CSV table of C-alpha atoms in Angstrom, one decimal:
chain,number,residue,atom,x,y,z
A,1,MET,CA,29.9,-69.7,38.4
A,2,ARG,CA,32.0,-72.8,38.6
A,3,ASN,CA,32.1,-73.1,34.8
A,4,ILE,CA,33.2,-69.4,34.5
A,5,LEU,CA,36.1,-70.1,36.9
A,6,LEU,CA,37.1,-73.2,35.0
A,7,ILE,CA,37.2,-71.2,31.7
A,8,PHE,CA,39.0,-68.4,33.5
A,9,ARG,CA,41.6,-70.8,34.9
A,10,ARG,CA,42.1,-72.5,31.6
A,11,ASP,CA,42.7,-69.3,29.6
A,12,TYR,CA,44.7,-67.5,32.3
A,13,LEU,CA,47.2,-70.4,32.8
A,14,GLY,CA,47.4,-70.8,29.0
A,15,TYR,CA,48.6,-67.2,28.7
A,16,VAL,CA,50.9,-67.0,31.7
A,17,LYS,CA,52.7,-70.3,30.9
A,18,ALA,CA,53.8,-69.0,27.5
A,19,TRP,CA,57.3,-67.7,27.4
A,20,GLY,CA,56.2,-64.6,25.4
A,21,PHE,CA,54.1,-63.4,28.4
A,22,TRP,CA,57.2,-63.4,30.7
A,23,LEU,CA,59.2,-61.8,28.0
A,24,SER,CA,56.7,-59.0,27.7
A,25,LEU,CA,56.5,-58.7,31.5
A,26,ALA,CA,60.3,-58.2,31.8
A,27,ALA,CA,60.7,-56.1,28.7
A,28,VAL,CA,59.0,-52.9,30.0
A,29,PRO,CA,61.1,-52.5,33.2
A,30,LEU,CA,64.2,-53.7,31.4
A,31,PHE,CA,63.8,-51.2,28.6
A,32,MET,CA,63.0,-48.5,31.1
A,33,ILE,CA,66.3,-49.2,32.9
A,34,ILE,CA,68.2,-49.4,29.6
A,35,GLY,CA,66.6,-46.2,28.4
A,36,ALA,CA,67.4,-44.3,31.6
A,37,ALA,CA,71.0,-45.6,31.5
A,38,LEU,CA,71.4,-44.6,27.9
A,39,ALA,CA,70.0,-41.2,28.5
A,40,THR,CA,72.3,-40.6,31.5
A,41,PHE,CA,75.2,-42.0,29.5
A,42,ALA,CA,74.4,-39.8,26.5
A,43,ALA,CA,74.2,-36.7,28.7
A,44,GLN,CA,77.5,-37.4,30.4
A,45,SER,CA,79.3,-38.7,27.4
A,46,SER,CA,78.3,-35.8,25.1
A,47,PRO,CA,81.7,-34.5,23.7
A,48,VAL,CA,83.1,-31.2,24.8
A,49,ARG,CA,83.5,-28.9,21.8
A,50,TYR,CA,85.8,-25.9,21.2
A,51,PHE,CA,84.7,-22.8,19.5
A,52,ALA,CA,86.4,-19.5,18.7
A,53,VAL,CA,85.2,-15.9,18.0
A,54,VAL,CA,87.1,-13.8,15.4
A,55,GLU,CA,86.6,-10.1,15.9
A,56,PRO,CA,88.7,-7.0,16.4
A,57,GLY,CA,87.9,-6.7,20.1
A,58,SER,CA,86.1,-9.0,22.5
A,59,ILE,CA,82.5,-7.6,22.6
A,60,TYR,CA,80.9,-10.6,20.9
A,61,ALA,CA,82.9,-13.2,22.8
A,62,GLU,CA,82.0,-11.6,26.1
A,63,ALA,CA,78.3,-11.4,25.0
A,64,ILE,CA,78.3,-15.2,24.3
A,65,GLU,CA,80.0,-15.9,27.6
A,66,ALA,CA,77.4,-13.7,29.4
A,67,GLU,CA,74.6,-15.7,27.7
A,68,PHE,CA,76.0,-19.0,28.9
A,69,GLN,CA,76.1,-17.6,32.5
A,70,ARG,CA,72.6,-16.3,32.2
A,71,ARG,CA,71.2,-19.7,31.1
A,72,GLU,CA,73.1,-21.5,33.8
A,73,GLN,CA,71.6,-19.2,36.4
A,74,ALA,CA,68.1,-19.6,35.0
A,75,ASP,CA,68.6,-23.4,35.1
A,76,ALA,CA,69.6,-23.2,38.8
A,77,GLU,CA,66.5,-21.0,39.6
A,78,ARG,CA,64.2,-23.4,37.9
A,79,ALA,CA,65.6,-26.3,39.8
A,80,SER,CA,65.2,-24.3,43.0
A,81,GLU,CA,61.5,-23.6,42.1
A,82,LEU,CA,60.9,-27.3,41.4
A,83,VAL,CA,62.4,-28.3,44.8
A,84,GLU,CA,60.2,-25.7,46.4
A,85,GLN,CA,57.0,-26.9,44.6
A,86,LEU,CA,57.7,-30.5,45.6
A,87,ASP,CA,58.4,-29.4,49.2
A,88,LEU,CA,61.8,-31.1,49.2
A,89,PRO,CA,64.2,-30.1,51.9
A,90,VAL,CA,67.2,-28.0,50.9
A,91,PRO,CA,70.3,-28.6,53.1
A,92,GLU,CA,72.1,-25.4,54.1
A,93,GLU,CA,75.3,-26.6,52.4
A,94,SER,CA,73.3,-27.0,49.2
A,95,ALA,CA,72.2,-23.4,49.0
A,96,PRO,CA,72.3,-22.0,45.5
A,97,ASP,CA,75.7,-20.8,44.5
A,98,THR,CA,75.9,-17.3,43.0
A,99,ASP,CA,79.3,-17.9,41.5
A,100,PRO,CA,79.4,-18.5,37.8
A,101,VAL,CA,80.0,-22.0,36.5
A,102,ASP,CA,83.5,-22.9,35.5
A,103,PRO,CA,83.6,-22.5,31.7
A,104,ALA,CA,85.7,-25.6,31.5
A,105,SER,CA,82.8,-27.7,32.7
A,106,ARG,CA,80.6,-26.8,29.8
A,107,LYS,CA,79.9,-28.7,26.6
A,108,PHE,CA,81.0,-25.7,24.5
A,109,ILE,CA,84.3,-24.1,25.5
A,110,GLN,CA,85.6,-20.9,24.0
A,111,VAL,CA,89.3,-20.9,22.9
A,112,PRO,CA,91.5,-18.3,21.2
A,113,ALA,CA,91.1,-18.3,17.5
A,114,PRO,CA,94.0,-20.0,15.8
A,115,ALA,CA,93.5,-17.8,12.6
A,116,THR,CA,91.6,-14.7,11.6
A,117,THR,CA,90.2,-15.8,8.2
A,118,ILE,CA,87.9,-18.6,7.2
A,119,ASP,CA,90.7,-20.0,4.9
A,120,GLY,CA,93.1,-20.1,7.9
A,121,LEU,CA,90.4,-21.7,10.1
A,122,ARG,CA,89.4,-24.3,7.5
A,123,PRO,CA,91.9,-27.1,8.5
A,124,TYR,CA,90.9,-26.6,12.2
A,125,LEU,CA,87.2,-26.8,11.4
A,126,LEU,CA,87.7,-29.9,9.2
A,127,GLY,CA,89.6,-31.7,11.9
A,128,GLU,CA,92.9,-31.7,10.0
A,129,ARG,CA,94.5,-29.7,12.8
A,130,THR,CA,93.8,-29.2,16.5
A,131,VAL,CA,93.7,-26.3,18.9
A,132,SER,CA,94.8,-26.2,22.5
A,133,GLY,CA,92.2,-25.7,25.2
A,134,PRO,CA,91.4,-26.5,28.9
A,135,LEU,CA,90.8,-30.2,28.1
A,136,GLY,CA,93.8,-30.7,25.8
A,137,ASP,CA,94.1,-30.6,22.0
A,138,LYS,CA,90.8,-31.0,20.0
A,139,PRO,CA,89.5,-30.0,16.6
A,140,LEU,CA,87.7,-26.7,16.4
A,141,PHE,CA,84.0,-27.4,16.3
A,142,ALA,CA,82.8,-23.9,15.2
A,143,ALA,CA,84.0,-20.4,14.6
A,144,PHE,CA,82.1,-17.1,14.7
A,145,ILE,CA,83.5,-14.6,12.2
A,146,LEU,CA,82.4,-11.0,12.0
A,147,SER,CA,81.3,-10.3,8.4
A,148,GLU,CA,83.1,-7.7,6.3
A,149,GLY,CA,80.2,-5.2,6.5
A,150,GLY,CA,80.0,-5.8,10.3
A,151,GLY,CA,76.3,-6.6,10.1
A,152,GLU,CA,76.5,-10.4,10.7
A,153,LEU,CA,78.3,-12.7,13.0
A,154,GLU,CA,78.8,-15.7,10.7
A,155,TYR,CA,78.6,-19.2,12.2
A,156,TRP,CA,81.0,-21.7,10.6
A,157,SER,CA,81.0,-25.4,11.4
A,158,ASP,CA,81.4,-28.8,9.7
A,159,ASP,CA,78.5,-30.2,11.8
A,160,VAL,CA,75.2,-28.8,10.7
A,161,ASN,CA,73.1,-30.9,13.0
A,162,VAL,CA,74.3,-29.6,16.4
A,163,ASP,CA,73.1,-26.0,16.5
A,164,GLN,CA,72.7,-25.3,20.2
A,165,LEU,CA,75.8,-23.1,20.1
A,166,ARG,CA,74.4,-21.0,17.3
A,167,TYR,CA,71.1,-20.4,19.2
A,168,VAL,CA,73.1,-19.3,22.2
A,169,ALA,CA,75.0,-16.9,20.1
A,170,LYS,CA,71.7,-15.6,18.5
A,171,SER,CA,70.3,-14.9,22.0
A,172,ALA,CA,73.5,-13.2,23.0
A,173,MET,CA,73.4,-10.9,19.9
A,174,LEU,CA,69.8,-10.0,20.7
A,175,ARG,CA,70.7,-9.0,24.3
A,176,LEU,CA,73.8,-7.1,23.1
A,177,ALA,CA,71.7,-5.1,20.6
A,178,ARG,CA,69.2,-4.2,23.4
A,179,ARG,CA,72.0,-3.2,25.7
A,180,GLU,CA,73.5,-0.9,23.0
A,181,ALA,CA,70.1,0.6,22.3
A,182,LEU,CA,69.7,1.4,26.0
A,183,ALA,CA,73.1,3.0,26.1
A,184,ASP,CA,72.3,5.2,23.1
A,185,ALA,CA,69.1,6.3,25.0
A,186,GLY,CA,71.2,7.2,28.0
A,187,LEU,CA,70.0,4.3,30.1
A,188,GLY,CA,72.1,1.9,32.1
A,189,GLU,CA,72.6,-1.8,31.4
A,190,ASP,CA,70.5,-2.6,34.5
A,191,PHE,CA,67.6,-0.5,33.4
A,192,LEU,CA,65.5,-3.5,32.2
A,193,LYS,CA,66.4,-5.5,35.3
A,194,THR,CA,65.2,-2.6,37.4
A,195,VAL,CA,62.0,-2.4,35.4
A,196,ASP,CA,61.4,-6.2,35.7
A,197,ALA,CA,62.1,-6.1,39.4
A,198,GLY,CA,59.5,-3.4,39.9
A,199,ALA,CA,56.8,-5.4,38.1
A,200,PHE,CA,54.0,-7.0,40.2
A,201,ASP,CA,54.2,-10.6,40.8
A,202,VAL,CA,51.2,-12.7,39.9
A,203,PRO,CA,51.0,-15.5,42.5
A,204,ALA,CA,48.5,-18.3,42.0
A,205,ARG,CA,45.7,-18.5,44.6
A,206,ARG,CA,42.8,-21.0,44.9
A,207,ILE,CA,39.5,-19.8,46.1
A,208,ARG,CA,38.2,-22.0,49.0
A,209,THR,CA,35.6,-21.8,51.7
A,210,VAL,CA,36.4,-19.7,54.7
A,211,GLU,CA,37.0,-22.7,56.8
A,212,GLU,CA,39.3,-24.4,54.3
A,213,GLN,CA,41.2,-21.2,53.7
A,214,ASP,CA,41.8,-20.7,57.4
A,215,THR,CA,43.1,-24.3,57.6
A,216,THR,CA,45.1,-24.7,54.4
A,217,GLY,CA,45.6,-21.2,53.1
A,218,ALA,CA,45.0,-19.9,49.6
A,219,GLU,CA,48.4,-20.7,48.0
A,220,VAL,CA,48.3,-23.2,45.1
A,221,THR,CA,50.5,-26.2,46.0
A,222,MET,CA,51.2,-29.6,44.5
A,223,ALA,CA,48.3,-30.9,46.7
A,224,ASP,CA,45.9,-28.9,44.5
A,225,ARG,CA,47.4,-30.2,41.2
A,226,ALA,CA,47.9,-33.8,42.3
A,227,PRO,CA,44.2,-34.9,41.7
A,228,MET,CA,44.4,-34.0,38.0
A,229,PHE,CA,47.7,-35.9,37.6
A,230,VAL,CA,46.2,-38.9,39.4
A,231,ALA,CA,43.0,-38.8,37.3
A,232,GLY,CA,45.2,-38.6,34.1
A,233,GLY,CA,47.2,-41.6,35.3
A,234,LEU,CA,44.0,-43.6,35.8
A,235,ALA,CA,42.6,-42.7,32.4
A,236,TYR,CA,45.9,-43.5,30.7
A,237,PHE,CA,46.1,-46.8,32.6
A,238,LEU,CA,42.6,-47.8,31.4
A,239,TRP,CA,43.6,-46.9,27.8
A,240,LEU,CA,46.9,-48.9,28.1
A,241,MET,CA,45.0,-51.9,29.4
A,242,VAL,CA,42.4,-51.8,26.7
A,243,PHE,CA,45.2,-51.4,24.1
A,244,SER,CA,47.0,-54.4,25.6
A,245,ILE,CA,44.0,-56.8,25.4
A,246,ILE,CA,43.6,-56.5,21.6
A,247,GLN,CA,46.2,-59.1,20.8
A,248,TYR,CA,45.1,-61.5,23.4
A,249,LEU,CA,41.4,-61.4,22.5
A,250,LEU,CA,41.9,-61.5,18.7
A,251,MET,CA,44.6,-64.2,18.6
A,252,GLY,CA,43.0,-66.4,21.2
A,253,THR,CA,39.6,-66.2,19.5
A,254,ILE,CA,41.0,-66.9,16.1
A,255,GLU,CA,43.0,-69.9,17.3
A,256,GLU,CA,40.0,-71.5,19.1
A,257,ARG,CA,37.7,-70.9,16.1
A,258,SER,CA,40.2,-72.4,13.6
A,259,ASN,CA,40.9,-75.4,15.8
A,260,LYS,CA,37.2,-76.1,16.5
A,261,ILE,CA,37.8,-75.7,20.2
A,262,PHE,CA,34.5,-73.7,20.5
A,263,ASP,CA,32.5,-76.8,19.6
A,264,THR,CA,34.1,-78.8,22.4
A,265,LEU,CA,33.8,-76.0,25.0
A,266,LEU,CA,30.1,-75.2,24.2
A,267,THR,CA,29.2,-78.8,24.9
A,268,SER,CA,30.1,-78.3,28.6
A,269,VAL,CA,29.4,-74.6,29.2
A,270,LYS,CA,26.9,-72.0,28.1
A,271,LEU,CA,28.0,-69.2,25.8
A,272,PRO,CA,27.6,-66.4,28.4
A,273,GLU,CA,29.8,-68.4,30.8
A,274,LEU,CA,32.4,-68.9,28.1
A,275,LEU,CA,32.5,-65.2,27.3
A,276,ALA,CA,32.7,-64.2,30.9
A,277,GLY,CA,35.5,-66.6,31.7
A,278,LYS,CA,37.5,-65.4,28.7
A,279,LEU,CA,37.0,-61.8,29.5
A,280,LEU,CA,38.1,-62.3,33.1
A,281,ALA,CA,41.1,-64.3,32.0
A,282,VAL,CA,42.4,-61.5,29.7
A,283,PHE,CA,41.6,-59.0,32.4
A,284,ALA,CA,43.7,-61.0,34.9
A,285,VAL,CA,46.5,-61.3,32.4
A,286,THR,CA,46.7,-57.6,31.8
A,287,SER,CA,46.2,-56.9,35.5
A,288,THR,CA,49.1,-59.2,36.3
A,289,MET,CA,51.4,-57.3,33.9
A,290,MET,CA,50.2,-53.9,35.2
A,291,LEU,CA,50.6,-55.0,38.8
A,292,SER,CA,54.1,-56.3,38.2
A,293,TRP,CA,55.1,-53.0,36.5
A,294,GLY,CA,53.5,-51.1,39.4
A,295,LEU,CA,55.4,-53.1,41.9
A,296,PHE,CA,58.6,-52.4,40.0
A,297,ALA,CA,57.8,-48.6,40.0
A,298,PHE,CA,56.9,-48.8,43.7
A,299,ALA,CA,60.2,-50.5,44.5
A,300,GLY,CA,62.1,-47.9,42.4
A,301,GLY,CA,60.3,-45.1,44.2
A,302,THR,CA,61.0,-46.6,47.6
A,303,ILE,CA,64.7,-46.8,46.8
A,304,VAL,CA,64.8,-43.2,45.5
A,305,SER,CA,62.9,-42.0,48.6
A,306,THR,CA,65.5,-43.6,50.9
A,307,GLN,CA,68.3,-42.0,48.9
A,308,ILE,CA,66.8,-38.5,48.5
A,309,PRO,CA,65.3,-36.9,51.7
A,310,GLY,CA,61.9,-35.4,51.3
A,311,VAL,CA,60.7,-37.5,48.3
A,312,GLY,CA,58.1,-39.1,50.6
A,313,ASN,CA,56.6,-35.6,51.3
A,314,ALA,CA,56.5,-35.0,47.5
A,315,ILE,CA,54.6,-38.3,46.9
A,316,ALA,CA,52.1,-37.7,49.8
A,317,PRO,CA,49.7,-35.4,47.8
A,318,PHE,CA,49.4,-38.0,45.0
A,319,MET,CA,48.7,-40.8,47.5
A,320,ALA,CA,46.1,-38.6,49.2
A,321,ALA,CA,44.4,-37.9,45.8
A,322,LEU,CA,44.5,-41.6,44.9
A,323,ALA,CA,42.7,-42.5,48.2
A,324,ASN,CA,40.0,-39.8,47.7
A,325,PRO,CA,36.7,-41.6,47.2
A,326,ALA,CA,35.4,-38.8,45.0
A,327,ILE,CA,38.1,-39.8,42.5
A,328,ILE,CA,38.7,-43.5,43.0
A,329,VAL,CA,35.1,-44.7,43.2
A,330,PRO,CA,34.0,-43.1,39.8
A,331,GLY,CA,37.4,-44.1,38.5
A,332,LEU,CA,37.0,-47.8,39.3
A,333,ILE,CA,33.4,-47.9,38.0
A,334,SER,CA,34.5,-46.2,34.7
A,335,PHE,CA,37.4,-48.5,34.6
A,336,LEU,CA,35.3,-51.7,34.9
A,337,LEU,CA,32.5,-50.6,32.5
A,338,GLY,CA,35.0,-49.3,29.9
A,339,TYR,CA,36.9,-52.5,30.0
A,340,ILE,CA,33.7,-54.5,29.5
A,341,MET,CA,32.7,-52.3,26.5
A,342,TYR,CA,36.0,-52.5,24.7
A,343,GLY,CA,36.8,-56.1,25.7
A,344,MET,CA,33.5,-57.5,24.4
A,345,THR,CA,33.7,-55.4,21.2
A,346,PHE,CA,37.2,-56.8,20.4
A,347,MET,CA,36.2,-60.4,21.3
A,348,ALA,CA,33.1,-60.2,19.1
A,349,LEU,CA,35.1,-58.9,16.1
A,350,GLY,CA,37.7,-61.6,16.7
A,351,SER,CA,35.1,-64.3,16.4
A,352,LEU,CA,34.4,-63.3,12.8
A,353,CYS,CA,38.0,-64.0,11.7
A,354,ASP,CA,39.4,-67.4,10.5
A,355,THR,CA,42.9,-66.3,9.9
A,356,ILE,CA,45.5,-63.7,11.1
A,357,GLN,CA,45.2,-62.0,7.7
A,358,GLU,CA,41.5,-61.3,8.3
A,359,ALA,CA,42.3,-60.1,11.8
A,360,GLN,CA,44.9,-57.6,10.4
A,361,THR,CA,42.1,-56.0,8.3
A,362,LEU,CA,40.3,-55.2,11.6
A,363,LEU,CA,43.4,-53.8,13.4
A,364,SER,CA,43.4,-50.5,11.6
A,365,PRO,CA,39.8,-49.5,12.5
A,366,MET,CA,40.5,-50.8,16.1
A,367,MET,CA,43.6,-48.7,16.4
A,368,ILE,CA,41.6,-45.6,15.1
A,369,LEU,CA,38.9,-46.4,17.7
A,370,LEU,CA,41.5,-46.5,20.4
A,371,MET,CA,43.4,-43.4,19.3
A,372,LEU,CA,40.3,-41.2,19.5
A,373,PRO,CA,40.0,-41.6,23.3
A,374,MET,CA,43.7,-40.8,23.6
A,375,PHE,CA,43.2,-37.5,21.7
A,376,ALA,CA,40.2,-36.8,24.0
A,377,ILE,CA,42.4,-37.5,27.1
A,378,PHE,CA,45.0,-35.1,25.9
A,379,ILE,CA,42.4,-32.3,25.3
A,380,THR,CA,40.8,-32.9,28.7
A,381,PHE,CA,44.1,-32.8,30.5
A,382,GLN,CA,44.9,-29.4,28.9
A,383,ASP,CA,41.4,-27.9,29.5
A,384,PRO,CA,39.0,-30.0,31.6
A,385,GLY,CA,36.3,-27.3,31.4
A,386,SER,CA,36.2,-27.2,27.6
A,387,PRO,CA,32.7,-27.4,26.0
A,388,LEU,CA,34.2,-30.0,23.7
A,389,VAL,CA,35.0,-32.2,26.7
A,390,ASP,CA,31.6,-31.8,28.1
A,391,ILE,CA,30.0,-33.0,24.9
A,392,ALA,CA,32.5,-35.8,24.3
A,393,SER,CA,32.0,-37.1,27.8
A,394,TRP,CA,28.4,-38.1,26.8
A,395,ILE,CA,29.7,-40.3,24.0
A,396,PRO,CA,29.8,-43.8,25.5
A,397,PHE,CA,33.1,-44.9,24.0
A,398,PHE,CA,34.8,-41.7,25.5
A,399,THR,CA,32.9,-41.6,28.8
A,400,PRO,CA,35.0,-44.0,30.8
A,401,PHE,CA,38.2,-42.0,30.1
A,402,LEU,CA,36.7,-38.5,30.3
A,403,LEU,CA,34.6,-39.1,33.4
A,404,ILE,CA,37.8,-40.0,35.3
A,405,LEU,CA,39.5,-36.8,34.1
A,406,ARG,CA,36.6,-34.6,35.0
A,407,MET,CA,36.3,-35.8,38.6
A,408,PRO,CA,39.0,-33.4,40.0
A,409,GLN,CA,36.9,-30.5,38.6
A,410,ASP,CA,33.9,-31.5,40.9
A,411,PRO,CA,31.3,-31.9,38.1
A,412,PRO,CA,27.6,-31.8,39.2
A,413,LEU,CA,26.5,-35.0,40.9
A,414,TRP,CA,23.6,-35.5,38.4
A,415,GLU,CA,26.1,-35.5,35.5
A,416,VAL,CA,28.3,-38.1,37.2
A,417,LEU,CA,25.3,-40.3,38.0
A,418,ALA,CA,23.9,-39.8,34.5
A,419,GLN,CA,27.1,-40.7,32.8
A,420,MET,CA,27.6,-43.7,35.0
A,421,GLY,CA,24.1,-44.8,34.0
A,422,LEU,CA,24.8,-44.2,30.4
A,423,MET,CA,28.0,-46.3,30.6
A,424,ALA,CA,26.1,-49.1,32.4
A,425,ALA,CA,23.3,-49.1,29.8
A,426,PHE,CA,25.7,-49.0,26.9
A,427,ALA,CA,27.8,-51.8,28.4
A,428,LEU,CA,24.7,-54.0,28.7
A,429,LEU,CA,23.9,-53.2,25.0
A,430,ILE,CA,27.5,-54.1,24.0
A,431,LEU,CA,27.2,-57.3,26.0
A,432,TRP,CA,24.0,-58.2,24.2
A,433,LEU,CA,25.3,-57.3,20.7
A,434,SER,CA,28.6,-59.0,21.3
A,435,THR,CA,27.0,-62.2,22.5
A,436,LYS,CA,24.9,-62.2,19.3
A,437,VAL,CA,28.0,-61.5,17.1
A,438,TYR,CA,30.1,-64.1,19.0
A,439,ARG,CA,27.4,-66.7,18.6
A,440,ALA,CA,27.1,-65.9,14.9
A,441,GLY,CA,30.8,-66.1,14.3
A,442,ALA,CA,32.0,-68.8,16.7
A,443,VAL,CA,29.0,-71.1,16.6
A,444,HIS,CA,27.4,-70.5,13.2
A,445,GLY,CA,30.6,-69.8,11.4
A,446,ALA,CA,29.8,-66.3,10.1
A,447,GLY,CA,32.8,-64.3,8.8
A,448,ILE,CA,33.6,-60.8,7.9
A,449,GLY,CA,32.0,-61.3,4.6
A,450,ASP,CA,28.8,-62.6,6.1
A,451,MET,CA,27.7,-59.4,7.8
A,452,GLY,CA,24.2,-59.5,6.3
A,453,GLY,CA,23.6,-63.0,7.6
A,454,MET,CA,25.2,-62.1,10.9
A,455,LEU,CA,22.8,-59.1,11.4
A,456,LYS,CA,19.9,-61.4,10.6
A,457,ARG,CA,21.0,-63.8,13.4
A,458,MET,CA,21.5,-60.9,15.8
A,459,ILE,CA,17.9,-59.7,15.5
A,460,GLY,CA,16.6,-63.3,15.3
A,461,LEU,CA,15.5,-63.3,11.7
A,462,LYS,CA,15.7,-66.3,9.5
A,463,GLY,CA,16.6,-66.2,5.8
A,464,LYS,CA,14.0,-67.0,3.3
A,465,ALA,CA,14.1,-70.4,1.8
A,466,ALA,CA,15.6,-70.5,-1.6
């Protein structure tokens, strides 16, 4: 045990003393802050654009304005539903406002058309001349012109990449056509609203035992969905940690092999002790990074909760799910065994490489091996009860990730125990094979091109004398 700790201490301190480690540690929260700031700045600094509608009357202009108001009201309703789902308090003074949003506060503002033909509008659309509006003089961003036949509302603009305004107009024209069709049929404009209001609602209810239903009710809340989000976070955290160890295990093993450090180390410690110490060191390095990022997220969440009342209530279901033994215990076991399987695999492959160029030839299959579990995680998150997930969860390289994601669905106990046993048996097999490969590569000098000789050493065979 003492030798393992010495190897662990040597490798861990070697990693954390490097300036690149601290740069990586600070990069993630720094980039998150910069990304959030840039996203906020981009949303706030998006330019206000003027547009005009050329038509004999004002039917189409009013339809576009009505579509803007409808979307603003829908956004307000979605925000209200989100607040209700998260159980956030809504102060009385913050009650939803039924008044329409001031058009001058939008990113697209309608102004009177400075001309009635495309030739007359051309200098305004090309930025050679400006039009007056609520925010001063600006170039005309776009113009809608009714075609000569009256069958199209043409959209003219010099910027072909920003097309949000055109999609708003398309939705407005669709609703206008429906309204006119209803009028021709002798039905009022509110007919569809009346029909929609009379439709049955379909609230979500979760079946529970009689005792649970009397206590918590049948309504589906965030507390019912939180376990799946927590399980998904744990599975992704395992994937991210496995993804992070590739560079450490490959580069560290190649360096020690090329510098003949293995020979020196193996004179003092046994090979299993060397492998255990190295695997623990890399685990500690990645855990240090994840813990630091977790503390950063916790600090950020604490600050947000002090500024926004009710955020603590929104986080409570997730904390309760994280503390649930039915999720956290299988999650930790899967996490540990999955790390051992992947870590030993990468360490063994790294022992076969003499140069970084050789290691790069192994990176592609390693990345493919890691992307397959990510695809499986995505499928499981969408449909945990899929037969494909049930089958994939028995594949040892997928089991650590998928077992975590299946726990919120209460799988049969025998399946959980059987899959844990499968992981443990496969982890032991990986340990045995990796030790053989590592001995062949690090001690006997086998390389990628010596796979035949390596396999012979793994199974204890000796080559025939020449």
